[in-house]
Short mmCIF file of C-alpha atoms in Angstrom, two decimals:
data_model
loop_
_atom_site.label_atom_id
_atom_site.label_comp_id
_atom_site.label_asym_id
_atom_site.label_seq_id
_atom_site.Cartn_x
_atom_site.Cartn_y
_atom_site.Cartn_z
CA MET A 15 -45.18 5.24 -60.91
CA GLU A 16 -42.15 5.57 -58.97
CA LYS A 17 -40.18 2.57 -57.43
CA PHE A 18 -41.24 1.77 -53.51
CA ASN A 19 -38.95 -0.01 -51.36
CA THR A 20 -41.92 -1.59 -48.62
CA ILE A 21 -44.87 -1.71 -51.17
CA GLU A 22 -45.02 -2.74 -54.67
CA PHE A 23 -47.58 -1.71 -57.38
CA GLU A 24 -48.32 -3.81 -60.05
CA LEU A 25 -50.76 -2.77 -63.02
CA SER A 26 -52.75 -5.37 -64.82
CA LYS A 27 -55.44 -4.82 -67.13
CA LYS A 28 -56.60 -1.61 -65.37
CA ILE A 29 -56.61 -3.18 -61.84
CA GLY A 30 -54.06 -1.56 -59.65
CA THR A 31 -52.79 -3.36 -56.93
CA VAL A 32 -50.90 -2.26 -53.71
CA TRP A 33 -48.90 -5.23 -52.47
CA LEU A 34 -47.52 -4.85 -48.81
CA ASN A 35 -44.02 -5.99 -49.18
CA ARG A 36 -42.18 -6.58 -45.83
CA PRO A 37 -42.77 -10.36 -45.64
CA GLU A 38 -40.48 -11.35 -43.18
CA ILE A 39 -42.15 -8.86 -40.65
CA HIS A 40 -45.53 -10.09 -41.85
CA ASN A 41 -45.81 -6.71 -43.63
CA ALA A 42 -45.79 -4.69 -40.34
CA PHE A 43 -45.49 -0.99 -41.29
CA ASN A 44 -43.59 2.12 -40.22
CA ALA A 45 -43.89 5.58 -40.74
CA VAL A 46 -41.72 4.71 -44.61
CA MET A 47 -44.57 2.07 -45.66
CA LEU A 48 -47.52 4.54 -44.84
CA LYS A 49 -46.07 7.21 -46.48
CA GLU A 50 -45.44 4.98 -49.60
CA ILE A 51 -49.03 3.82 -49.36
CA ILE A 52 -50.02 7.57 -49.35
CA GLU A 53 -47.91 8.58 -52.22
CA CYS A 54 -49.02 5.74 -54.29
CA TYR A 55 -53.16 5.80 -53.65
CA SER A 56 -52.18 9.74 -54.48
CA GLU A 57 -50.70 8.17 -57.86
CA ILE A 58 -53.48 6.07 -58.41
CA ASN A 59 -56.22 9.09 -58.59
CA LYS A 60 -54.68 10.77 -61.70
CA MET A 61 -54.21 7.28 -63.67
CA ASN A 62 -56.89 7.05 -65.94
CA ASN A 63 -55.70 3.39 -66.94
CA VAL A 64 -56.48 2.31 -63.42
CA ARG A 65 -60.08 1.31 -62.67
CA VAL A 66 -60.05 -0.64 -59.60
CA VAL A 67 -57.66 -0.88 -56.57
CA VAL A 68 -56.58 -4.05 -54.78
CA ILE A 69 -54.65 -4.13 -52.11
CA ARG A 70 -53.14 -7.31 -50.10
CA GLY A 71 -49.99 -8.46 -48.79
CA ARG A 72 -47.14 -10.70 -49.61
CA GLY A 73 -46.18 -13.60 -47.66
CA LYS A 74 -47.79 -15.27 -44.71
CA SER A 75 -49.64 -12.66 -43.56
CA PHE A 76 -51.55 -9.54 -45.07
CA SER A 77 -50.49 -7.18 -41.82
CA ALA A 78 -49.82 -7.80 -38.65
CA GLY A 79 -50.19 -4.16 -37.73
CA ALA A 80 -47.84 -1.09 -36.62
CA ASP A 81 -44.38 -2.37 -36.06
CA LEU A 82 -43.88 -2.09 -32.46
CA ASN A 83 -40.33 -1.03 -32.70
CA TRP A 84 -41.22 1.75 -34.31
CA MET A 85 -44.39 2.70 -32.61
CA ARG A 86 -42.21 2.52 -29.08
CA ASP A 87 -39.34 4.73 -30.30
CA VAL A 88 -41.47 7.57 -31.46
CA ALA A 89 -42.96 7.70 -28.03
CA LYS A 90 -39.44 8.64 -26.89
CA TYR A 91 -39.19 11.61 -29.43
CA SER A 92 -40.77 14.86 -28.25
CA TYR A 93 -44.26 15.32 -28.28
CA GLN A 94 -44.61 17.24 -31.69
CA GLU A 95 -42.69 14.89 -33.35
CA ASN A 96 -44.97 11.91 -31.94
CA TYR A 97 -47.87 13.50 -33.18
CA ASN A 98 -46.67 14.43 -36.63
CA GLU A 99 -45.77 10.37 -37.17
CA SER A 100 -49.11 9.73 -35.60
CA LEU A 101 -50.77 11.97 -38.39
CA ILE A 102 -49.12 9.80 -40.88
CA VAL A 103 -51.15 6.93 -39.56
CA SER A 104 -54.56 8.81 -39.71
CA GLU A 105 -53.70 10.19 -43.32
CA CYS A 106 -53.08 7.02 -44.61
CA PHE A 107 -56.12 5.65 -43.67
CA LYS A 108 -57.91 8.73 -44.98
CA THR A 109 -56.16 8.28 -48.26
CA ILE A 110 -57.37 4.85 -48.92
CA TYR A 111 -60.78 6.05 -47.65
CA THR A 112 -61.24 8.85 -50.07
CA CYS A 113 -59.57 7.34 -53.08
CA LYS A 114 -61.25 7.99 -56.12
CA LYS A 115 -61.60 4.65 -57.53
CA PRO A 116 -63.58 1.55 -55.79
CA THR A 117 -60.82 -0.14 -53.38
CA ILE A 118 -60.38 -3.92 -52.60
CA ALA A 119 -58.64 -5.55 -49.73
CA ILE A 120 -58.05 -9.23 -50.01
CA VAL A 121 -56.72 -10.34 -46.59
CA HIS A 122 -55.28 -13.72 -45.57
CA GLY A 123 -53.22 -14.87 -42.42
CA ALA A 124 -53.44 -12.58 -40.03
CA ALA A 125 -54.93 -8.72 -39.60
CA ILE A 126 -53.84 -7.57 -36.49
CA GLY A 127 -54.40 -3.93 -34.71
CA GLY A 128 -53.34 -1.06 -37.44
CA ALA A 129 -53.83 -3.59 -40.35
CA ASN A 130 -57.20 -3.49 -39.67
CA GLY A 131 -57.14 0.04 -40.73
CA PHE A 132 -56.36 -0.80 -44.52
CA ILE A 133 -59.22 -3.28 -44.33
CA ALA A 134 -61.95 -0.92 -43.03
CA ALA A 135 -60.92 1.76 -45.07
CA SER A 136 -61.64 0.05 -48.16
CA ASP A 137 -64.93 0.11 -50.23
CA TYR A 138 -64.33 -4.02 -50.19
CA ALA A 139 -62.81 -6.39 -47.71
CA PHE A 140 -62.88 -10.14 -48.73
CA THR A 141 -60.95 -12.51 -46.55
CA GLU A 142 -59.67 -16.14 -46.44
CA GLU A 143 -61.94 -17.80 -43.28
CA ASN A 144 -59.05 -18.96 -41.64
CA THR A 145 -57.47 -15.62 -41.31
CA THR A 146 -57.09 -14.15 -37.52
CA PHE A 147 -58.17 -10.63 -36.76
CA SER A 148 -57.61 -8.76 -33.86
CA LEU A 149 -57.83 -5.30 -32.53
CA SER A 150 -55.27 -6.22 -29.84
CA GLU A 151 -54.31 -2.85 -29.13
CA VAL A 152 -55.53 -2.70 -25.27
CA LYS A 153 -53.32 -5.41 -24.66
CA ILE A 154 -50.24 -3.64 -24.78
CA GLY A 155 -51.53 -0.59 -23.09
CA ILE A 156 -52.32 1.81 -26.34
CA VAL A 157 -55.82 2.56 -28.00
CA PRO A 158 -56.82 1.63 -32.01
CA ALA A 159 -57.18 5.06 -32.35
CA CYS A 160 -56.24 6.01 -35.98
CA ILE A 161 -58.14 3.10 -37.17
CA SER A 162 -61.56 3.85 -35.09
CA PRO A 163 -63.47 6.43 -37.47
CA TYR A 164 -63.54 3.21 -40.09
CA ILE A 165 -64.10 0.43 -37.67
CA LEU A 166 -66.94 2.39 -36.25
CA LYS A 167 -68.37 2.81 -39.66
CA ARG A 168 -68.31 -0.77 -40.56
CA VAL A 169 -68.88 -2.31 -37.41
CA GLY A 170 -70.86 0.23 -35.28
CA GLU A 171 -70.35 1.53 -31.92
CA PHE A 172 -71.51 -1.47 -30.05
CA GLY A 173 -69.88 -3.99 -32.30
CA THR A 174 -66.69 -2.03 -31.97
CA LYS A 175 -66.68 -1.94 -28.26
CA ASP A 176 -67.08 -5.65 -28.53
CA LEU A 177 -64.12 -5.87 -30.70
CA MET A 178 -61.65 -3.35 -29.16
CA LEU A 179 -62.42 -3.59 -25.35
CA SER A 180 -61.87 -7.52 -25.64
CA GLY A 181 -59.14 -7.51 -27.93
CA ARG A 182 -60.23 -10.88 -28.44
CA ARG A 183 -59.15 -12.85 -31.81
CA ILE A 184 -61.71 -13.65 -34.15
CA LYS A 185 -61.61 -15.46 -37.77
CA GLY A 186 -62.92 -14.49 -40.92
CA ASN A 187 -66.74 -15.70 -40.52
CA GLU A 188 -66.89 -13.98 -37.55
CA ALA A 189 -65.31 -10.86 -38.93
CA GLU A 190 -68.16 -11.15 -41.71
CA LYS A 191 -70.85 -11.12 -39.03
CA TYR A 192 -69.31 -8.00 -37.38
CA LYS A 193 -69.41 -6.60 -40.90
CA LEU A 194 -65.80 -5.72 -40.33
CA VAL A 195 -65.30 -7.99 -44.23
CA ASN A 196 -67.91 -7.96 -46.53
CA LYS A 197 -67.38 -11.38 -47.08
CA SER A 198 -65.28 -14.46 -45.82
CA LEU A 199 -64.68 -17.38 -48.19
CA PRO A 200 -62.74 -20.49 -48.13
CA GLU A 201 -58.77 -20.11 -49.31
CA SER A 202 -59.85 -21.93 -52.48
CA GLU A 203 -62.60 -19.60 -53.50
CA LEU A 204 -60.98 -16.29 -52.66
CA ASN A 205 -58.83 -15.53 -56.26
CA GLU A 206 -62.53 -16.41 -58.23
CA TYR A 207 -64.34 -14.21 -55.93
CA LEU A 208 -62.18 -11.25 -56.12
CA GLU A 209 -62.40 -11.59 -60.35
CA LYS A 210 -66.25 -11.66 -60.20
CA ILE A 211 -66.59 -8.59 -57.93
CA ILE A 212 -63.77 -7.01 -60.42
CA ARG A 213 -65.64 -7.96 -63.88
CA ASN A 214 -68.99 -6.26 -62.36
CA LEU A 215 -67.19 -2.94 -61.15
CA MET A 216 -65.83 -3.00 -64.72
CA THR A 217 -69.37 -2.64 -66.18
CA SER A 218 -69.83 0.34 -63.61
CA GLY A 219 -69.20 3.97 -65.38
CA PRO A 220 -66.02 5.20 -63.82
CA TYR A 221 -67.11 8.75 -63.44
CA ALA A 222 -70.36 7.27 -61.73
CA MET A 223 -68.38 5.22 -59.44
CA THR A 224 -66.04 8.20 -58.62
CA SER A 225 -69.24 10.51 -57.93
CA CYS A 226 -70.83 7.81 -56.05
CA LYS A 227 -68.14 7.46 -53.50
CA ASN A 228 -68.07 11.37 -53.10
CA LEU A 229 -72.00 10.75 -52.61
CA LEU A 230 -71.62 8.68 -49.97
CA TYR A 231 -68.73 10.61 -48.18
CA GLU A 232 -70.84 13.41 -48.33
CA ASN A 233 -73.92 11.88 -46.95
CA ALA A 234 -71.85 9.67 -44.72
CA ASN A 235 -69.70 12.45 -43.26
CA LEU A 236 -71.05 16.13 -43.61
CA ASN A 237 -74.47 16.50 -44.66
CA SER A 238 -77.24 16.44 -42.05
CA PHE A 239 -80.65 14.64 -43.18
CA TYR A 240 -81.76 18.09 -44.19
CA SER A 241 -79.11 19.25 -46.27
CA SER A 242 -78.97 15.80 -48.07
CA ILE A 243 -82.55 16.02 -49.55
CA ASP A 244 -81.16 19.65 -51.82
CA TYR A 245 -77.73 17.77 -51.81
CA THR A 246 -78.68 14.58 -53.85
CA ALA A 247 -81.59 16.21 -56.11
CA ASN A 248 -78.00 18.48 -57.33
CA GLN A 249 -75.88 15.52 -57.50
CA ILE A 250 -78.56 13.28 -59.81
CA ALA A 251 -79.18 16.67 -61.89
CA GLU A 252 -75.51 16.77 -62.65
CA ARG A 253 -75.02 13.10 -63.13
CA ARG A 254 -77.80 12.92 -65.97
CA ALA A 255 -76.66 15.57 -67.79
CA SER A 256 -73.21 14.01 -67.96
CA LYS A 257 -71.35 12.93 -70.72
CA GLU A 258 -71.25 9.58 -69.24
CA GLY A 259 -74.64 9.52 -67.60
CA GLN A 260 -76.24 10.59 -71.27
CA GLU A 261 -73.82 7.71 -72.65
CA GLY A 262 -75.06 5.02 -70.26
CA MET A 263 -78.86 6.11 -70.42
CA ALA A 264 -78.65 5.98 -74.37
CA SER A 265 -76.82 2.25 -74.22
CA PHE A 266 -79.36 0.97 -72.27
CA LEU A 267 -82.38 2.41 -74.46
CA GLU A 268 -80.49 1.44 -77.35
CA LYS A 269 -79.81 -2.40 -76.22
CA ARG A 270 -76.12 -1.85 -76.61
CA LYS A 271 -73.06 -2.00 -74.18
CA PRO A 272 -71.87 1.53 -72.84
CA ASN A 273 -68.73 2.85 -74.19
CA TRP A 274 -66.49 2.02 -71.01
CA ILE A 275 -67.09 -1.87 -71.44
CA ILE A 276 -63.63 -3.34 -72.21
CA LYS A 277 -64.07 -5.38 -74.95
CA MET B 1284 -69.36 1.34 -0.98
CA LYS B 1285 -72.57 2.15 0.64
CA ASN B 1286 -75.23 -0.03 1.75
CA TYR B 1287 -78.23 0.18 -0.76
CA THR B 1288 -81.86 -1.11 -0.36
CA ASN B 1289 -83.19 -2.07 -3.90
CA ILE B 1290 -79.66 -2.52 -5.43
CA GLU B 1291 -76.66 -4.89 -4.06
CA PHE B 1292 -72.95 -4.21 -4.82
CA GLU B 1293 -70.67 -7.40 -4.56
CA LEU B 1294 -66.96 -6.93 -5.07
CA LYS B 1295 -64.38 -10.03 -6.01
CA ASP B 1296 -61.63 -10.24 -7.91
CA ASN B 1297 -61.24 -6.94 -9.25
CA ILE B 1298 -65.02 -7.37 -10.69
CA GLY B 1299 -68.10 -5.71 -9.30
CA THR B 1300 -71.08 -6.88 -9.87
CA VAL B 1301 -74.44 -4.38 -9.22
CA TRP B 1302 -77.28 -7.07 -8.57
CA PHE B 1303 -80.89 -5.46 -9.18
CA ASN B 1304 -82.64 -6.35 -5.82
CA ARG B 1305 -86.34 -6.48 -5.92
CA PRO B 1306 -86.76 -9.87 -6.86
CA ASP B 1307 -90.58 -9.51 -5.57
CA LYS B 1308 -91.26 -7.18 -8.11
CA HIS B 1309 -89.13 -8.91 -10.75
CA ASN B 1310 -86.51 -5.71 -10.24
CA ALA B 1311 -89.07 -2.74 -11.26
CA MET B 1312 -87.00 0.23 -11.22
CA ASN B 1313 -88.70 3.19 -8.96
CA ASP B 1314 -87.01 6.24 -8.09
CA VAL B 1315 -85.14 4.84 -5.05
CA MET B 1316 -83.70 1.90 -7.41
CA ILE B 1317 -83.05 4.77 -9.94
CA SER B 1318 -81.00 6.87 -7.74
CA GLU B 1319 -78.82 3.96 -6.48
CA ILE B 1320 -77.93 2.67 -9.74
CA ILE B 1321 -76.66 6.47 -10.42
CA ASP B 1322 -74.82 6.41 -7.57
CA CYS B 1323 -73.15 2.60 -7.47
CA PHE B 1324 -71.88 3.56 -10.88
CA GLU B 1325 -70.52 7.07 -9.66
CA GLU B 1326 -68.75 5.24 -7.05
CA ILE B 1327 -67.52 2.29 -9.25
CA ASN B 1328 -65.49 5.23 -11.16
CA ASN B 1329 -63.72 6.11 -8.40
CA MET B 1330 -62.49 2.31 -7.54
CA ASP B 1331 -59.14 1.14 -8.75
CA ASP B 1332 -59.96 -2.30 -7.19
CA VAL B 1333 -62.54 -2.78 -10.00
CA ARG B 1334 -61.74 -3.38 -13.63
CA ILE B 1335 -65.11 -4.58 -14.96
CA ALA B 1336 -68.75 -3.76 -13.63
CA ILE B 1337 -71.24 -6.36 -14.39
CA ILE B 1338 -74.96 -5.95 -13.85
CA LYS B 1339 -77.51 -8.83 -13.00
CA GLY B 1340 -81.21 -9.20 -11.23
CA ARG B 1341 -81.70 -11.29 -8.55
CA GLY B 1342 -84.85 -13.65 -8.52
CA LYS B 1343 -86.94 -14.95 -12.01
CA SER B 1344 -86.51 -11.64 -14.16
CA PHE B 1345 -83.29 -9.17 -15.09
CA CYS B 1346 -85.57 -6.56 -15.22
CA ALA B 1347 -89.55 -5.67 -15.67
CA GLY B 1348 -88.65 -2.08 -16.36
CA ALA B 1349 -90.05 0.72 -14.84
CA ASP B 1350 -92.54 0.23 -11.56
CA LEU B 1351 -95.66 1.58 -13.20
CA ASN B 1352 -97.35 2.57 -9.76
CA TYR B 1353 -94.32 4.87 -9.40
CA MET B 1354 -94.26 5.91 -13.31
CA LYS B 1355 -98.27 6.44 -12.58
CA GLY B 1356 -97.94 8.18 -9.50
CA ILE B 1357 -95.00 10.76 -10.28
CA ALA B 1358 -97.42 11.93 -13.36
CA GLU B 1359 -99.75 13.28 -10.86
CA PHE B 1360 -97.22 15.88 -9.35
CA GLY B 1361 -96.42 19.07 -11.16
CA TYR B 1362 -94.66 18.71 -14.55
CA GLU B 1363 -91.35 20.02 -13.05
CA GLU B 1364 -91.05 17.64 -10.54
CA ASN B 1365 -91.94 15.15 -13.39
CA TYR B 1366 -89.46 16.40 -15.73
CA GLN B 1367 -86.83 16.53 -12.46
CA ASP B 1368 -87.69 12.61 -11.80
CA SER B 1369 -87.47 11.75 -15.95
CA LEU B 1370 -84.02 13.49 -16.00
CA ARG B 1371 -82.85 11.11 -13.78
CA LEU B 1372 -84.15 8.41 -15.55
CA ALA B 1373 -82.00 9.50 -18.25
CA LYS B 1374 -79.02 9.95 -16.22
CA CYS B 1375 -79.20 6.28 -14.87
CA PHE B 1376 -78.71 4.83 -18.21
CA ASN B 1377 -76.41 7.54 -19.48
CA VAL B 1378 -73.89 7.11 -15.91
CA ILE B 1379 -73.78 3.30 -17.24
CA TYR B 1380 -73.14 4.31 -21.01
CA THR B 1381 -70.07 6.57 -19.76
CA CYS B 1382 -68.73 4.29 -16.72
CA LYS B 1383 -65.00 4.36 -16.94
CA LYS B 1384 -64.49 0.54 -16.62
CA PRO B 1385 -65.91 -2.23 -19.07
CA THR B 1386 -69.72 -3.16 -18.36
CA ILE B 1387 -71.48 -6.35 -18.98
CA ALA B 1388 -75.34 -7.02 -18.37
CA VAL B 1389 -75.99 -10.59 -17.95
CA VAL B 1390 -79.93 -11.00 -18.66
CA HIS B 1391 -82.30 -13.76 -17.90
CA GLY B 1392 -85.74 -14.04 -17.49
CA ALA B 1393 -87.59 -10.71 -18.88
CA ALA B 1394 -86.01 -7.69 -19.75
CA ILE B 1395 -89.15 -5.26 -20.43
CA GLY B 1396 -89.44 -1.66 -21.60
CA GLY B 1397 -86.79 0.56 -19.87
CA ALA B 1398 -84.63 -2.53 -18.64
CA ASN B 1399 -83.81 -2.50 -22.15
CA GLY B 1400 -82.10 0.87 -21.58
CA ILE B 1401 -79.74 -0.60 -18.82
CA LEU B 1402 -78.51 -3.50 -20.72
CA ALA B 1403 -78.41 -1.30 -24.11
CA ALA B 1404 -76.29 1.08 -22.47
CA CYS B 1405 -73.50 -1.72 -20.98
CA ASP B 1406 -70.54 -2.36 -23.71
CA PHE B 1407 -71.49 -5.99 -23.71
CA VAL B 1408 -74.87 -8.00 -23.06
CA TYR B 1409 -74.87 -11.66 -22.83
CA CYS B 1410 -78.66 -13.08 -22.33
CA ASP B 1411 -80.12 -16.67 -21.90
CA ASP B 1412 -82.35 -18.16 -25.04
CA GLU B 1413 -85.65 -18.13 -23.05
CA THR B 1414 -85.12 -14.13 -22.05
CA LYS B 1415 -88.23 -12.26 -23.38
CA PHE B 1416 -87.64 -8.91 -24.30
CA ALA B 1417 -90.27 -6.36 -25.50
CA PHE B 1418 -89.98 -2.40 -25.58
CA SER B 1419 -93.87 -2.28 -24.62
CA GLU B 1420 -94.13 1.52 -23.87
CA VAL B 1421 -96.67 1.95 -26.60
CA LYS B 1422 -99.07 -0.41 -25.10
CA LEU B 1423 -99.27 1.82 -22.30
CA GLY B 1424 -99.73 4.89 -23.94
CA ILE B 1425 -96.03 5.95 -23.25
CA THR B 1426 -92.83 5.68 -25.58
CA PRO B 1427 -89.50 4.21 -24.63
CA ALA B 1428 -87.99 7.75 -24.44
CA THR B 1429 -85.07 7.85 -22.16
CA ILE B 1430 -83.52 4.54 -23.04
CA SER B 1431 -83.96 5.20 -26.91
CA PRO B 1432 -80.62 6.52 -27.86
CA TYR B 1433 -79.13 3.34 -26.43
CA VAL B 1434 -81.18 0.89 -28.61
CA ALA B 1435 -81.11 3.00 -31.65
CA LYS B 1436 -77.28 2.60 -31.47
CA ARG B 1437 -77.59 -1.02 -31.10
CA ILE B 1438 -80.43 -1.89 -33.50
CA GLY B 1439 -80.40 0.87 -35.79
CA GLU B 1440 -83.12 3.45 -36.54
CA TYR B 1441 -85.28 0.96 -38.30
CA GLY B 1442 -84.82 -1.96 -36.31
CA ALA B 1443 -86.04 0.17 -33.26
CA ARG B 1444 -89.23 1.51 -35.36
CA ASP B 1445 -89.77 -2.46 -35.95
CA LEU B 1446 -89.83 -3.26 -32.15
CA MET B 1447 -90.53 -0.31 -30.37
CA LEU B 1448 -93.97 0.20 -32.68
CA THR B 1449 -95.10 -3.41 -32.29
CA GLY B 1450 -94.11 -3.61 -29.01
CA ARG B 1451 -94.04 -7.31 -29.81
CA ARG B 1452 -92.25 -9.74 -27.46
CA PHE B 1453 -88.70 -11.83 -28.80
CA LEU B 1454 -86.57 -14.21 -27.25
CA GLY B 1455 -82.68 -13.79 -27.17
CA LYS B 1456 -81.87 -15.33 -30.56
CA GLU B 1457 -83.87 -12.92 -32.02
CA ALA B 1458 -82.38 -10.08 -29.56
CA GLU B 1459 -78.78 -11.32 -30.92
CA SER B 1460 -79.97 -11.12 -34.63
CA TYR B 1461 -81.27 -7.35 -34.07
CA ARG B 1462 -77.92 -7.17 -32.03
CA LEU B 1463 -79.71 -5.60 -29.06
CA VAL B 1464 -77.42 -8.36 -27.01
CA ASN B 1465 -74.19 -9.54 -28.06
CA LYS B 1466 -74.85 -13.16 -27.69
CA SER B 1467 -77.71 -15.60 -26.99
CA LEU B 1468 -76.59 -18.60 -25.19
CA ALA B 1469 -78.59 -21.53 -23.52
CA ALA B 1470 -78.62 -20.92 -19.81
CA GLU B 1471 -76.13 -23.60 -18.96
CA GLU B 1472 -73.50 -22.04 -21.31
CA LEU B 1473 -74.21 -18.37 -20.20
CA TYR B 1474 -71.95 -17.95 -17.38
CA GLU B 1475 -69.07 -19.89 -18.75
CA HIS B 1476 -69.31 -17.19 -21.63
CA VAL B 1477 -69.37 -14.64 -19.38
CA ASN B 1478 -66.44 -15.91 -17.57
CA SER B 1479 -64.43 -16.19 -20.65
CA ILE B 1480 -65.02 -12.53 -21.50
CA ILE B 1481 -64.14 -11.53 -18.27
CA LYS B 1482 -60.91 -13.39 -18.20
CA VAL B 1483 -60.13 -11.80 -21.74
CA LEU B 1484 -61.03 -8.47 -20.34
CA MET B 1485 -58.60 -8.87 -17.16
CA THR B 1486 -55.61 -8.99 -19.94
CA SER B 1487 -56.32 -5.50 -21.42
CA GLY B 1488 -54.77 -2.65 -19.76
CA PRO B 1489 -57.46 -1.23 -17.38
CA ASP B 1490 -55.82 2.84 -18.59
CA ALA B 1491 -55.92 1.58 -22.40
CA MET B 1492 -59.99 0.49 -21.69
CA ALA B 1493 -61.09 3.71 -20.38
CA ALA B 1494 -59.22 5.62 -23.00
CA CYS B 1495 -60.39 3.21 -25.23
CA LYS B 1496 -64.18 3.83 -24.42
CA THR B 1497 -63.81 7.49 -24.64
CA LEU B 1498 -61.96 7.04 -28.24
CA ILE B 1499 -65.21 5.36 -29.04
CA TYR B 1500 -67.80 7.94 -27.46
CA ASP B 1501 -66.05 10.87 -28.89
CA ILE B 1502 -65.82 9.33 -32.29
CA SER B 1503 -69.75 8.13 -32.18
CA ASN B 1504 -70.73 10.80 -30.42
CA THR B 1505 -68.81 14.10 -30.44
CA LEU B 1506 -66.39 14.72 -33.60
CA THR B 1507 -67.13 15.29 -37.11
CA PHE B 1508 -65.20 12.91 -39.49
CA ASP B 1509 -62.54 15.83 -40.44
CA GLU B 1510 -61.93 16.32 -36.86
CA SER B 1511 -61.28 12.73 -35.79
CA ILE B 1512 -58.39 13.00 -38.30
CA ASN B 1513 -56.06 15.27 -35.85
CA TYR B 1514 -58.04 13.52 -32.59
CA THR B 1515 -57.21 10.14 -33.21
CA ALA B 1516 -53.54 10.96 -33.91
CA LYS B 1517 -53.26 13.15 -30.71
CA MET B 1518 -54.72 10.13 -28.74
CA ILE B 1519 -52.37 7.33 -30.47
CA ALA B 1520 -49.36 9.77 -29.59
CA GLU B 1521 -50.49 10.31 -26.17
CA LEU B 1522 -51.06 6.74 -25.27
CA ARG B 1523 -48.01 5.17 -26.68
CA ALA B 1524 -45.50 7.53 -24.77
CA SER B 1525 -48.15 6.78 -21.52
CA LYS B 1526 -46.78 4.64 -18.74
CA GLU B 1527 -48.99 1.77 -19.70
CA GLY B 1528 -48.56 1.41 -23.39
CA GLN B 1529 -44.60 1.58 -22.77
CA GLU B 1530 -44.71 -0.91 -20.46
CA GLY B 1531 -47.34 -3.06 -22.91
CA MET B 1532 -45.24 -2.44 -25.74
CA ALA B 1533 -41.98 -3.47 -23.83
CA SER B 1534 -43.70 -6.62 -22.23
CA PHE B 1535 -44.64 -7.59 -26.11
CA LEU B 1536 -41.12 -7.27 -27.42
CA GLU B 1537 -39.70 -8.89 -24.45
CA LYS B 1538 -42.17 -11.81 -24.94
CA ARG B 1539 -43.07 -11.54 -21.32
CA LYS B 1540 -46.58 -10.62 -19.76
CA PRO B 1541 -47.35 -6.71 -18.92
CA ASN B 1542 -47.57 -6.07 -15.34
CA TRP B 1543 -51.42 -5.46 -15.18
CA VAL B 1544 -51.75 -9.19 -16.00
CA LYS B 1545 -51.84 -11.80 -12.75
#
């Protein structure tokens, strides 16, 4: 993995952690950071020694969202350039959403505007109770466009309207109630909870998790209800005949641990 | 704005309030009232001095649903007329759902049958804890047809199966737990809560809110996930170059209020 300027990648015990690393400006993102995140997740997809991916922020905040100096200046470029830079934002969230490994966002301090795209696009999001969340784009005359597909998937259409039109600030527990995050915890319990979830994910078959993410992607985004019947039958037919599926079922029947468990 | 006979429109401090005004019938909806609601929301879309639209009911109830005298009577006409009238009902909910301004339903007393289409189609719904809700259509041998798209968006398919097949009565708190309403509050706290939301909405950019509603509509109803990537990039490219977006970002960076905040 290359060295990055605005993020940092750390690998330990098959857990890859992506640190947002512009603490002096609360990890606000610009085009450079987005491109580095895209590159980092693309690499992670190819790394067999990464089983789980965590994204979190250095310093006081998870992320303050888009760097407004960058946002304002981009608008002064030609429309095509402005549009191309906007596409990087969309591509970044999509890269996280389609990551082949399970992804976890650990949120603290503040998650403002676009920061919620990193969170919502991850498979799991856990937050400290005192984190401040806000979809505040309409307060500055813009819209939370690129993050909206992922927020909508988590929060639903009417919860999304509530948070996006008002731009009001909410804390961790309300974010949990809206299902923007999976769980909100006291600061002192967050890391322990994360370790517990990771331990659990480490006992899941790595290929099974990748194909499970694929299954959910296709059912949520591509299949009609009718086409899902045939599609899902194909999926299980393939998985149970696969090497990993055979090993997993054998280990269960033989009352032993499957071979992907790290001793 | 025209004068209406079954509803009343009130404009104050850039807030437009649509009052259901048949208190003697618990604001049950007949053909005249339905046409007036459609007309009123179309007008609101064109009024620059309305930043928020609110729906409330006069008297003891928010709304008792469709006026059954009218429902029974219309079915005795030919199928085509019956169908055209039903289309108007469907349009009534759709015109609220697609209103360009943020919409808030403030619900009290009772919200029966079709009344739930009015509230479910609004962006925000707040009710008094004592409000009685029921999808009682199947009790009368009919179905909650024209309201179902909006109710299902709010409470999901299986929540809809529960409430629509049983037709059972439930109160505000349960409506909140089903997400039919955003929040249920004690009667004495309801207006204060609604006012706090209004205050927050008044600090949002008016064009940005209209664009945000279009965004959520398109992501929810018309675009596939793959299409949403280019669509959302285009939208933010346009909005950040817009007059309101430039003013908003400038005001933030200059630590002053944007020009739409009084």
